[in-house]
Amino acid sequence: MKRHCSLIFPQGLFDRLHAHLFPGDGDEHAAVMLAGLVEIEGKCRLLVRELYLAVDGTDHVDGNYGYKMMRAEFIRPHVRRARIERLVYIGVHNHGGRDRVDFSQDDLNSHDRGHPALLDLAEGMPVGAVVMAKNAVAGDIWFPAGNRCELEETRVLGVNIRRLYAAPPSDRHVAAHAFNRQVQMFGEGGQALLSRAKIAVIGAGGVGSLLVEYLARLGIGSLIVIDPDTIDVTNLSRVVGATIADAVGPEWPIPGFLKRLLFTFPRRKVDIAKRVAKQANPEITFQAIAGDFSRDDVARQVLGCDFIFLAADSMRARLVFNAIVQQYFIPGIQIGSLVTPDKDNGSLDSVFTVTRWVLPGVGCLWCSDTIDRHQLAIEAKSNDEQRDQDYGSGAVNPSVITLNAVGASMAANDFLFSYLGLFAPSVVASPRRVHHLDRRVVEQVLVPNHECTECSQSSSSRFGRGIGMALPTSS
């Protein structure tokens, strides 16, 4: 069976490798990458986690068969580490030129000679080689079962998500007439990227329901929406697409038999989201999951996605979302609003909306103190335990559709510009907070923790581990 394989870089590691391979001397240089492995939905993703630069003349020397080679003494400890850590060993070097690249015959011959031995050393993990030119990447990945594949795509995850290929894609896409006005902005190619995108929205309430409609109308090809809740009458003011018929309750003056029928089939938020998405875009592929995102079987449903929006309030959801971004290199945005009443005088103390980009190694919710350990402990208790210990249970926060719309529109627009590579180079993936009482917009500055167990490149972190580490989910 043919494998579909892609290579995914965090922006910082790609920039470091590119600077090493292309210092301006026109010569060949080399490095070793260790990557986490993800195999899901028939596709293989290689997540570049570690980078080791070969020193010219010491680690990277004149070749016995071709022009240059990396010495066995440099390669061996990295293959050993890959075996122990269950990572994928990938050798990389550069060629000249731009926009197109391929392995030379000498390169392919060296793979035939060396990769079988590397597979033996890797003990069950794939190994591979990558060659880069400016604006082009090609790969040759070997698997333990004896099959091999080329890279279909290399993706660089920064403020702008960048895609690199061995040669410029030649396929042409004709967008549906319904998207004509937005195609005038970002072209048929941009609409084609959206039509192939698979996006997850965690939470189908006030913010999530708006996101679903925005994404469907943008022409997203596939959407997963996760929320365990059903609609009640208090949701009607802010959940897009919800109607009185969806939220009927005991107080509604309707015949008893009809009320019993409606209660037999309670309307789930994900069902309303599906209805909204299909009305906006009948061609969309929609997966509705009425489950708790903190459960392992639910969280794993999003591991094949290209982007995740977190529109759920719980700390458990933040914990799992952040872990997936860092461990599986799926970028995302967390959205929230907070209204704080001043109980002493009956006024409002604070009203703000925030959107937080979370990328591999950037914007980690642990590093920004956005995950509260105390609240995590509270959420781990049952409702009865929370009531017994005076934590409360089922308490709700103020929510207004206009505040939700600000967060949802900023997040959806940031996704659009990032996914299609439209942002100016100066843009930084920083949290943005809108203070509504005084109409202030604040870009927050985050300082990453280089020892963080989630987002750092330390040996113990989950960064880029893929299948090599368990998620912080419940069974």
Short mmCIF file of C-alpha atoms in Angstrom, two decimals:
data_model
loop_
_atom_site.label_atom_id
_atom_site.label_comp_id
_atom_site.label_asym_id
_atom_site.label_seq_id
_atom_site.Cartn_x
_atom_site.Cartn_y
_atom_site.Cartn_z
CA MET A 1 0.00 0.00 0.00
CA LYS A 2 1.35 3.42 -0.95
CA ARG A 3 2.04 5.72 1.98
CA HIS A 4 1.27 9.43 1.99
CA CYS A 5 4.05 11.16 3.91
CA SER A 6 4.62 14.77 4.95
CA LEU A 7 7.34 16.55 6.91
CA ILE A 8 6.43 19.25 9.44
CA PHE A 9 8.82 21.85 10.88
CA PRO A 10 8.32 24.43 13.61
CA GLN A 11 9.40 27.76 12.13
CA GLY A 12 12.42 28.17 14.42
CA LEU A 13 13.99 24.80 13.55
CA PHE A 14 13.41 25.33 9.84
CA ASP A 15 15.07 28.77 9.94
CA ARG A 16 18.08 27.34 11.79
CA LEU A 17 18.47 24.49 9.29
CA HIS A 18 18.02 26.80 6.29
CA ALA A 19 20.71 29.18 7.56
CA HIS A 20 23.13 26.25 7.98
CA LEU A 21 22.45 24.76 4.54
CA PHE A 22 22.50 28.06 2.65
CA PRO A 23 25.18 30.31 4.19
CA GLY A 24 25.87 31.94 0.82
CA ASP A 25 28.92 29.94 -0.27
CA GLY A 26 27.11 27.82 -2.89
CA ASP A 27 28.50 24.61 -1.40
CA GLU A 28 26.82 21.49 0.02
CA HIS A 29 26.14 21.22 3.76
CA ALA A 30 24.39 18.63 5.87
CA ALA A 31 22.57 17.89 9.12
CA VAL A 32 20.62 15.20 10.95
CA MET A 33 17.00 15.61 12.05
CA LEU A 34 15.12 13.47 14.55
CA ALA A 35 11.37 13.48 14.10
CA GLY A 36 8.32 12.24 15.93
CA LEU A 37 6.08 9.87 14.01
CA VAL A 38 2.32 10.11 13.47
CA GLU A 39 0.44 7.53 11.40
CA ILE A 40 -3.27 8.25 11.13
CA GLU A 41 -5.96 7.95 8.49
CA GLY A 42 -3.52 6.28 6.11
CA LYS A 43 -1.09 9.19 6.26
CA CYS A 44 2.33 9.54 7.86
CA ARG A 45 3.53 12.79 9.41
CA LEU A 46 7.15 13.32 10.45
CA LEU A 47 7.46 16.03 13.13
CA VAL A 48 10.94 17.58 13.22
CA ARG A 49 11.83 17.74 16.90
CA GLU A 50 15.64 17.85 17.05
CA LEU A 51 18.32 19.19 14.72
CA TYR A 52 22.04 18.38 14.68
CA LEU A 53 24.19 20.41 12.29
CA ALA A 54 27.13 18.63 10.66
CA VAL A 55 30.41 20.56 10.91
CA ASP A 56 32.06 20.96 7.52
CA GLY A 57 35.37 19.11 7.28
CA THR A 58 34.72 17.21 10.51
CA ASP A 59 31.28 15.63 10.35
CA HIS A 60 30.60 16.35 6.66
CA VAL A 61 33.56 15.38 4.47
CA ASP A 62 34.52 14.41 0.92
CA GLY A 63 32.62 11.31 -0.18
CA ASN A 64 33.93 7.91 -1.14
CA TYR A 65 31.35 7.60 -3.94
CA GLY A 66 29.67 10.98 -4.33
CA TYR A 67 30.63 14.58 -3.68
CA LYS A 68 30.12 14.71 0.10
CA MET A 69 29.04 12.43 2.92
CA MET A 70 28.37 12.53 6.67
CA ARG A 71 30.83 10.45 8.65
CA ALA A 72 29.57 7.32 10.40
CA GLU A 73 30.94 8.66 13.70
CA PHE A 74 28.55 11.62 13.41
CA ILE A 75 25.56 9.55 12.29
CA ARG A 76 25.79 6.64 14.73
CA PRO A 77 24.90 8.39 18.03
CA HIS A 78 21.89 10.08 16.43
CA VAL A 79 20.55 6.79 15.08
CA ARG A 80 21.06 5.30 18.54
CA ARG A 81 19.14 8.17 20.13
CA ALA A 82 16.36 7.75 17.56
CA ARG A 83 16.07 4.07 18.47
CA ILE A 84 15.95 4.74 22.21
CA GLU A 85 13.51 7.67 21.96
CA ARG A 86 11.41 6.03 19.19
CA LEU A 87 12.08 8.87 16.78
CA VAL A 88 12.69 8.86 13.01
CA TYR A 89 16.26 9.45 11.82
CA ILE A 90 16.47 11.75 8.76
CA GLY A 91 19.66 12.89 7.05
CA VAL A 92 19.45 16.17 5.16
CA HIS A 93 21.68 18.01 2.71
CA ASN A 94 21.25 20.78 0.14
CA HIS A 95 21.52 21.22 -3.61
CA GLY A 96 21.69 24.43 -5.60
CA GLY A 97 18.86 26.02 -7.52
CA ARG A 98 15.45 27.23 -6.50
CA ASP A 99 11.83 25.98 -6.51
CA ARG A 100 12.78 22.47 -7.69
CA VAL A 101 14.97 19.78 -6.18
CA ASP A 102 15.57 16.06 -6.48
CA PHE A 103 18.08 13.48 -5.32
CA SER A 104 21.03 12.84 -7.60
CA GLN A 105 21.80 9.32 -8.73
CA ASP A 106 24.74 9.31 -6.30
CA ASP A 107 22.30 10.23 -3.51
CA LEU A 108 19.93 7.38 -4.41
CA ASN A 109 22.79 4.92 -4.63
CA SER A 110 23.92 5.97 -1.15
CA HIS A 111 20.39 5.37 0.16
CA ASP A 112 20.44 1.86 -1.32
CA ARG A 113 23.77 1.17 0.36
CA GLY A 114 23.11 2.81 3.72
CA HIS A 115 19.42 2.80 4.60
CA PRO A 116 19.06 -0.98 5.12
CA ALA A 117 21.79 -0.78 7.78
CA LEU A 118 20.15 2.29 9.33
CA LEU A 119 16.83 0.45 9.51
CA ASP A 120 18.54 -2.36 11.40
CA LEU A 121 20.02 0.14 13.86
CA ALA A 122 16.67 1.95 14.24
CA GLU A 123 14.94 -1.29 15.31
CA GLY A 124 11.44 -0.81 13.94
CA MET A 125 11.41 2.92 13.22
CA PRO A 126 11.54 4.46 9.72
CA VAL A 127 14.64 6.25 8.47
CA GLY A 128 14.98 8.71 5.64
CA ALA A 129 16.80 11.37 3.69
CA VAL A 130 15.80 14.89 2.67
CA VAL A 131 17.36 17.19 0.10
CA MET A 132 16.61 20.90 0.05
CA ALA A 133 17.00 23.72 -2.42
CA LYS A 134 15.78 27.24 -1.87
CA ASN A 135 11.99 27.01 -1.71
CA ALA A 136 11.91 23.26 -2.42
CA VAL A 137 12.17 20.01 -0.44
CA ALA A 138 12.25 16.36 -1.55
CA GLY A 139 12.37 13.27 0.65
CA ASP A 140 12.97 9.52 0.49
CA ILE A 141 11.53 7.74 3.55
CA TRP A 142 12.18 4.03 4.20
CA PHE A 143 9.91 1.91 6.41
CA PRO A 144 10.73 -1.27 8.35
CA ALA A 145 8.30 -3.35 6.27
CA GLY A 146 10.47 -2.75 3.20
CA ASN A 147 8.40 -0.07 1.46
CA ARG A 148 9.47 3.52 0.90
CA CYS A 149 7.80 6.76 -0.13
CA GLU A 150 8.53 10.26 -1.30
CA LEU A 151 7.48 13.34 0.64
CA GLU A 152 4.21 14.75 -0.63
CA GLU A 153 4.59 18.03 1.25
CA THR A 154 6.79 19.85 3.72
CA ARG A 155 4.97 22.25 6.00
CA VAL A 156 6.60 25.02 8.06
CA LEU A 157 4.47 26.17 10.99
CA GLY A 158 4.94 29.84 11.73
CA VAL A 159 2.68 32.87 11.67
CA ASN A 160 2.35 32.07 7.98
CA ILE A 161 1.99 28.35 7.30
CA ARG A 162 4.37 27.64 4.44
CA ARG A 163 4.23 24.63 2.10
CA LEU A 164 7.22 23.32 0.16
CA TYR A 165 7.37 20.65 -2.54
CA ALA A 166 9.95 18.96 -4.74
CA ALA A 167 8.48 20.96 -7.64
CA PRO A 168 5.71 23.56 -7.91
CA PRO A 169 2.27 21.88 -7.81
CA SER A 170 0.73 21.72 -11.26
CA ASP A 171 -2.90 20.99 -10.40
CA ARG A 172 -5.51 23.62 -11.21
CA HIS A 173 -8.58 24.14 -9.10
CA VAL A 174 -11.78 25.84 -10.18
CA ALA A 175 -13.67 27.10 -7.16
CA ALA A 176 -17.43 26.93 -6.90
CA HIS A 177 -19.16 30.14 -7.97
CA ALA A 178 -20.37 30.60 -4.36
CA PHE A 179 -16.80 31.52 -3.36
CA ASN A 180 -16.20 33.94 -6.22
CA ARG A 181 -15.93 37.07 -4.07
CA GLN A 182 -13.29 35.64 -1.74
CA VAL A 183 -11.37 34.04 -4.64
CA GLN A 184 -10.92 37.62 -5.88
CA MET A 185 -8.88 38.19 -2.71
CA PHE A 186 -6.70 35.06 -2.45
CA GLY A 187 -7.13 33.23 -5.73
CA GLU A 188 -8.18 29.77 -6.88
CA GLY A 189 -5.11 28.24 -5.23
CA GLY A 190 -6.07 29.66 -1.85
CA GLN A 191 -9.60 28.34 -2.19
CA ALA A 192 -8.17 24.93 -3.11
CA LEU A 193 -6.13 24.89 0.11
CA LEU A 194 -9.27 25.68 2.12
CA SER A 195 -11.24 22.97 0.34
CA ARG A 196 -8.62 20.38 1.37
CA ALA A 197 -8.33 21.61 4.96
CA LYS A 198 -9.54 19.52 7.89
CA ILE A 199 -10.35 21.70 10.90
CA ALA A 200 -11.53 20.91 14.43
CA VAL A 201 -13.67 23.18 16.62
CA ILE A 202 -13.73 22.23 20.30
CA GLY A 203 -16.92 23.62 21.81
CA ALA A 204 -20.11 24.41 19.89
CA GLY A 205 -21.50 27.09 22.19
CA GLY A 206 -21.42 30.85 21.75
CA VAL A 207 -17.95 31.13 20.15
CA GLY A 208 -17.84 27.69 18.57
CA SER A 209 -21.17 28.04 16.77
CA LEU A 210 -19.98 31.27 15.15
CA LEU A 211 -16.70 29.64 14.11
CA VAL A 212 -18.60 26.79 12.49
CA GLU A 213 -20.57 29.19 10.32
CA TYR A 214 -17.52 31.28 9.40
CA LEU A 215 -15.45 28.23 8.44
CA ALA A 216 -18.25 26.63 6.45
CA ARG A 217 -18.80 29.83 4.47
CA LEU A 218 -15.05 30.11 3.80
CA GLY A 219 -15.26 26.72 2.06
CA ILE A 220 -13.41 24.48 4.51
CA GLY A 221 -13.52 20.93 3.17
CA SER A 222 -13.86 18.97 6.41
CA LEU A 223 -14.97 20.03 9.88
CA ILE A 224 -14.95 18.15 13.19
CA VAL A 225 -17.01 19.71 16.00
CA ILE A 226 -16.84 18.38 19.56
CA ASP A 227 -19.22 19.28 22.39
CA PRO A 228 -21.02 17.02 24.91
CA ASP A 229 -23.88 19.40 25.74
CA THR A 230 -27.49 19.83 24.64
CA ILE A 231 -29.24 23.13 23.99
CA ASP A 232 -31.31 24.81 26.69
CA VAL A 233 -33.28 28.04 26.63
CA THR A 234 -30.38 30.11 28.07
CA ASN A 235 -28.31 29.25 24.96
CA LEU A 236 -30.72 30.82 22.49
CA SER A 237 -29.29 34.33 22.77
CA ARG A 238 -25.84 33.32 21.61
CA VAL A 239 -25.72 29.90 19.85
CA VAL A 240 -25.98 30.50 16.12
CA GLY A 241 -28.72 28.44 14.49
CA ALA A 242 -30.48 27.43 17.71
CA THR A 243 -34.27 27.86 17.77
CA ILE A 244 -37.01 27.70 20.38
CA ALA A 245 -37.92 24.26 19.06
CA ASP A 246 -34.36 23.08 19.83
CA ALA A 247 -34.49 24.35 23.40
CA VAL A 248 -38.02 23.46 24.49
CA GLY A 249 -38.28 22.86 28.24
CA PRO A 250 -40.87 21.99 30.92
CA GLU A 251 -42.05 25.60 31.13
CA TRP A 252 -43.03 25.82 27.46
CA PRO A 253 -46.85 25.86 26.85
CA ILE A 254 -47.06 23.02 24.33
CA PRO A 255 -49.07 19.78 24.40
CA GLY A 256 -47.69 17.11 26.72
CA PHE A 257 -47.29 14.47 24.02
CA LEU A 258 -45.17 16.84 21.90
CA LYS A 259 -43.08 17.82 24.92
CA ARG A 260 -42.43 14.14 25.70
CA LEU A 261 -41.39 13.54 22.11
CA LEU A 262 -38.96 16.46 22.14
CA PHE A 263 -37.48 15.36 25.46
CA THR A 264 -36.97 11.86 24.05
CA PHE A 265 -34.63 13.32 21.45
CA PRO A 266 -32.78 16.23 23.09
CA ARG A 267 -31.10 18.55 20.61
CA ARG A 268 -27.33 18.40 20.87
CA LYS A 269 -25.18 21.45 20.19
CA VAL A 270 -23.15 19.50 17.64
CA ASP A 271 -26.34 18.67 15.73
CA ILE A 272 -27.22 22.35 15.48
CA ALA A 273 -23.66 23.10 14.36
CA LYS A 274 -23.99 20.48 11.63
CA ARG A 275 -27.26 22.01 10.47
CA VAL A 276 -25.68 25.47 10.32
CA ALA A 277 -22.60 24.21 8.46
CA LYS A 278 -24.60 22.25 5.90
CA GLN A 279 -26.93 25.18 5.24
CA ALA A 280 -23.92 27.42 4.66
CA ASN A 281 -21.97 24.88 2.57
CA PRO A 282 -23.79 21.71 1.49
CA GLU A 283 -20.52 20.16 0.23
CA ILE A 284 -18.73 20.28 3.60
CA THR A 285 -17.78 16.99 5.27
CA PHE A 286 -18.99 17.29 8.87
CA GLN A 287 -18.24 15.02 11.83
CA ALA A 288 -20.29 15.72 14.96
CA ILE A 289 -18.87 14.30 18.19
CA ALA A 290 -21.09 14.67 21.27
CA GLY A 291 -18.33 13.84 23.72
CA ASP A 292 -15.89 15.24 26.27
CA PHE A 293 -12.67 16.47 24.61
CA SER A 294 -10.64 15.47 27.67
CA ARG A 295 -11.43 11.79 27.00
CA ASP A 296 -8.74 9.95 25.06
CA ASP A 297 -11.06 8.39 22.48
CA VAL A 298 -12.55 11.82 21.70
CA ALA A 299 -9.31 13.83 21.64
CA ARG A 300 -7.71 11.39 19.22
CA GLN A 301 -10.38 12.20 16.64
CA VAL A 302 -8.60 15.50 15.88
CA LEU A 303 -5.08 14.15 15.35
CA GLY A 304 -5.50 14.11 11.58
CA CYS A 305 -6.54 17.77 11.47
CA ASP A 306 -4.64 20.72 10.01
CA PHE A 307 -5.80 23.29 12.57
CA ILE A 308 -7.73 23.36 15.86
CA PHE A 309 -9.89 26.04 17.47
CA LEU A 310 -10.47 25.78 21.21
CA ALA A 311 -13.79 27.43 22.13
CA ALA A 312 -14.42 25.49 25.35
CA ASP A 313 -14.06 26.93 28.84
CA SER A 314 -12.62 24.09 30.92
CA MET A 315 -9.01 23.76 32.06
CA ARG A 316 -9.05 20.10 31.01
CA ALA A 317 -9.86 21.16 27.45
CA ARG A 318 -7.00 23.70 27.53
CA LEU A 319 -4.63 21.04 28.87
CA VAL A 320 -5.41 18.54 26.10
CA PHE A 321 -5.53 21.18 23.35
CA ASN A 322 -2.12 22.55 24.32
CA ALA A 323 -0.64 19.04 24.50
CA ILE A 324 -1.92 18.16 21.01
CA VAL A 325 -0.46 21.34 19.50
CA GLN A 326 2.96 20.68 21.01
CA GLN A 327 3.05 16.89 20.63
CA TYR A 328 1.44 16.52 17.19
CA PHE A 329 2.37 19.88 15.62
CA ILE A 330 -1.22 20.87 14.84
CA PRO A 331 -1.45 24.67 15.18
CA GLY A 332 -4.42 26.22 16.90
CA ILE A 333 -6.11 29.25 18.43
CA GLN A 334 -7.80 29.45 21.82
CA ILE A 335 -10.64 31.96 22.16
CA GLY A 336 -12.38 33.27 25.25
CA SER A 337 -14.24 36.18 26.81
CA LEU A 338 -14.45 37.26 30.42
CA VAL A 339 -16.97 39.57 32.06
CA THR A 340 -16.18 40.54 35.65
CA PRO A 341 -18.96 42.40 37.49
CA ASP A 342 -18.13 44.80 40.31
CA LYS A 343 -20.47 43.40 42.93
CA ASP A 344 -20.07 46.35 45.28
CA ASN A 345 -21.65 48.97 43.04
CA GLY A 346 -23.40 46.86 40.37
CA SER A 347 -21.16 48.03 37.51
CA LEU A 348 -18.71 46.16 35.30
CA ASP A 349 -15.13 45.85 36.48
CA SER A 350 -13.70 44.24 33.33
CA VAL A 351 -14.94 43.01 29.93
CA PHE A 352 -12.45 41.56 27.49
CA THR A 353 -12.07 39.09 24.63
CA VAL A 354 -8.83 37.21 23.97
CA THR A 355 -7.45 35.10 21.15
CA ARG A 356 -4.29 33.09 21.75
CA TRP A 357 -2.31 31.48 18.95
CA VAL A 358 -0.66 28.26 20.05
CA LEU A 359 2.02 26.92 17.71
CA PRO A 360 4.72 24.28 18.27
CA GLY A 361 7.13 25.95 20.69
CA VAL A 362 5.21 29.26 20.63
CA GLY A 363 2.32 30.51 22.78
CA CYS A 364 2.24 27.46 25.05
CA LEU A 365 -0.66 27.74 27.51
CA TRP A 366 1.53 26.42 30.34
CA CYS A 367 4.23 29.04 29.69
CA SER A 368 1.61 31.81 29.65
CA ASP A 369 0.03 30.61 32.93
CA THR A 370 -3.27 30.08 31.12
CA ILE A 371 -3.73 26.61 32.61
CA ASP A 372 -4.60 26.77 36.31
CA ARG A 373 -3.44 23.72 38.29
CA HIS A 374 -5.93 24.43 41.08
CA GLN A 375 -8.84 24.58 38.64
CA LEU A 376 -7.60 21.38 36.96
CA ALA A 377 -7.79 19.65 40.34
CA ILE A 378 -11.32 20.96 40.89
CA GLU A 379 -12.47 19.76 37.47
CA ALA A 380 -11.08 16.32 38.20
CA LYS A 381 -13.62 15.96 41.05
CA SER A 382 -17.18 14.80 40.55
CA ASN A 383 -20.06 17.30 40.80
CA ASP A 384 -20.98 15.92 44.21
CA GLU A 385 -17.40 16.28 45.44
CA GLN A 386 -17.28 19.88 44.19
CA ARG A 387 -20.51 20.74 46.04
CA ASP A 388 -19.35 19.02 49.23
CA GLN A 389 -16.12 21.02 49.21
CA ASP A 390 -17.84 24.33 48.42
CA TYR A 391 -16.40 24.62 44.94
CA GLY A 392 -19.84 24.89 43.37
CA SER A 393 -21.00 22.89 40.37
CA GLY A 394 -22.53 23.95 37.12
CA ALA A 395 -21.73 27.63 37.68
CA VAL A 396 -21.89 29.66 34.47
CA ASN A 397 -20.09 32.80 33.37
CA PRO A 398 -21.71 35.80 31.68
CA SER A 399 -21.81 35.42 27.88
CA VAL A 400 -22.94 37.86 25.21
CA ILE A 401 -23.05 37.12 21.49
CA THR A 402 -21.33 40.37 20.49
CA LEU A 403 -18.29 39.57 22.66
CA ASN A 404 -18.22 36.04 21.27
CA ALA A 405 -18.41 37.40 17.73
CA VAL A 406 -15.33 39.58 18.28
CA GLY A 407 -13.27 36.58 19.43
CA ALA A 408 -14.62 34.20 16.78
CA SER A 409 -14.09 36.63 13.90
CA MET A 410 -10.54 37.52 15.01
CA ALA A 411 -9.65 33.83 15.35
CA ALA A 412 -11.20 32.80 12.04
CA ASN A 413 -9.50 35.69 10.25
CA ASP A 414 -6.13 34.88 11.84
CA PHE A 415 -6.54 31.27 10.71
CA LEU A 416 -7.40 32.37 7.16
CA PHE A 417 -4.40 34.68 6.82
CA SER A 418 -2.04 32.18 8.45
CA TYR A 419 -3.22 29.13 6.51
CA LEU A 420 -2.97 30.94 3.17
CA GLY A 421 0.30 32.71 4.04
CA LEU A 422 -1.11 36.23 3.76
CA PHE A 423 0.39 37.87 6.85
CA ALA A 424 3.15 40.45 6.59
CA PRO A 425 6.57 39.14 7.73
CA SER A 426 6.50 41.46 10.75
CA VAL A 427 3.44 39.78 12.33
CA VAL A 428 4.09 37.94 15.62
CA ALA A 429 1.97 35.08 16.97
CA SER A 430 1.16 36.85 20.22
CA PRO A 431 -2.08 36.75 22.25
CA ARG A 432 -4.41 39.65 21.48
CA ARG A 433 -6.74 41.00 24.11
CA VAL A 434 -9.58 43.44 23.37
CA HIS A 435 -10.70 45.45 26.41
CA HIS A 436 -14.19 46.56 25.53
CA LEU A 437 -14.89 49.08 28.30
CA ASP A 438 -12.17 51.43 27.07
CA ARG A 439 -11.78 50.04 23.51
CA ARG A 440 -8.14 49.02 23.97
CA VAL A 441 -6.37 46.28 22.00
CA VAL A 442 -3.31 44.81 23.74
CA GLU A 443 -0.77 42.46 22.17
CA GLN A 444 0.72 40.40 24.99
CA VAL A 445 4.41 39.45 25.05
CA LEU A 446 5.13 35.85 26.07
CA VAL A 447 8.48 34.54 27.24
CA PRO A 448 8.83 30.79 26.64
CA ASN A 449 10.15 28.56 29.40
CA HIS A 450 13.09 26.65 27.93
CA GLU A 451 12.53 23.87 30.48
CA CYS A 452 8.80 23.55 29.82
CA THR A 453 7.70 19.92 29.74
CA GLU A 454 5.22 20.74 26.95
CA CYS A 455 6.77 23.10 24.40
CA SER A 456 10.53 23.12 24.98
CA GLN A 457 13.04 21.01 23.09
CA SER A 458 14.32 19.49 26.32
CA SER A 459 14.81 15.74 26.30
CA SER A 460 11.82 15.16 28.61
CA SER A 461 9.23 17.36 26.84
CA ARG A 462 6.32 16.17 24.71
CA PHE A 463 7.41 18.53 21.89
CA GLY A 464 7.07 16.70 18.56
CA ARG A 465 6.80 13.26 20.17
CA GLY A 466 3.79 12.17 18.11
CA ILE A 467 2.85 8.60 19.02
CA GLY A 468 5.86 8.37 21.34
CA MET A 469 4.06 9.83 24.38
CA ALA A 470 0.61 9.51 25.95
CA LEU A 471 -1.75 12.50 25.91
CA PRO A 472 -2.96 13.95 29.26
CA THR A 473 -6.45 12.55 28.67
CA SER A 474 -8.79 10.39 30.71
CA SER A 475 -9.90 6.94 29.61
#
